[in-house]
Coordinates of C-alpha atoms in Angstrom, one line a residue:
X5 CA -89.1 22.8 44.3
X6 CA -85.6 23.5 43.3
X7 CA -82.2 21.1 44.3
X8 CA -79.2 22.7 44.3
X9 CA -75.5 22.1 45.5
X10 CA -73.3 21.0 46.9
X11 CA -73.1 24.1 49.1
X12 CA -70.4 24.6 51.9
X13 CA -71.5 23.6 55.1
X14 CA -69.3 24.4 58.2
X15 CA -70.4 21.5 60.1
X16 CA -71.2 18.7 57.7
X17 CA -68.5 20.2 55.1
X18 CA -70.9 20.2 52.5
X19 CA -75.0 19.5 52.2
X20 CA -77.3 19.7 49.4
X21 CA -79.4 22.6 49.3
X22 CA -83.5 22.3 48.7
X23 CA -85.5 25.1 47.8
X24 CA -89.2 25.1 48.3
X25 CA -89.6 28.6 47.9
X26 CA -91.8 29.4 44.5
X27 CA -90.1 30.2 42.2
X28 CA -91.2 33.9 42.1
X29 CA -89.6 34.9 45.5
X30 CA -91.5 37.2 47.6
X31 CA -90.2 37.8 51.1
X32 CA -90.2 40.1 53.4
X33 CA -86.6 40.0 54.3
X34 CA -83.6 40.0 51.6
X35 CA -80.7 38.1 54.5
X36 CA -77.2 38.3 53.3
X37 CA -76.9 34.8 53.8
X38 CA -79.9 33.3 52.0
X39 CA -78.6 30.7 49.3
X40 CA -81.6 31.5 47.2
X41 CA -81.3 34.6 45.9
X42 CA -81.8 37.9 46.4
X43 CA -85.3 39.0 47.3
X44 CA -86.2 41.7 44.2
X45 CA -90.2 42.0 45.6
X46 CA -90.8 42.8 49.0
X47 CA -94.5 41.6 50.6
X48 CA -95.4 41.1 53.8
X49 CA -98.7 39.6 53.0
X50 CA -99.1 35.5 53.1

């Protein structure tokens, strides 16, 4: 599990970000507005 931040935050103005995605991110969506990064492998297996 990664900490990161401060990150803007339109209601609380800022907020701490936590990321307990593994480290080797494998999603099946890449969102425009993910703070974790961009997805490079696509699965849609669990």
């Amino acid at each position: 599990m990664i900490s990161f931040g401060p990150v803007p935050s339109r209601r609380l103005g800022k907020s701490l970000g936590i990321n307990n995605i593994p480290s080797k991110k494998v999603c099946s969506y890449s969102c425009i507005y993910c703070q974790v990064r961009i997805t490079k492998e696509f699965s849609i297996d669990r």
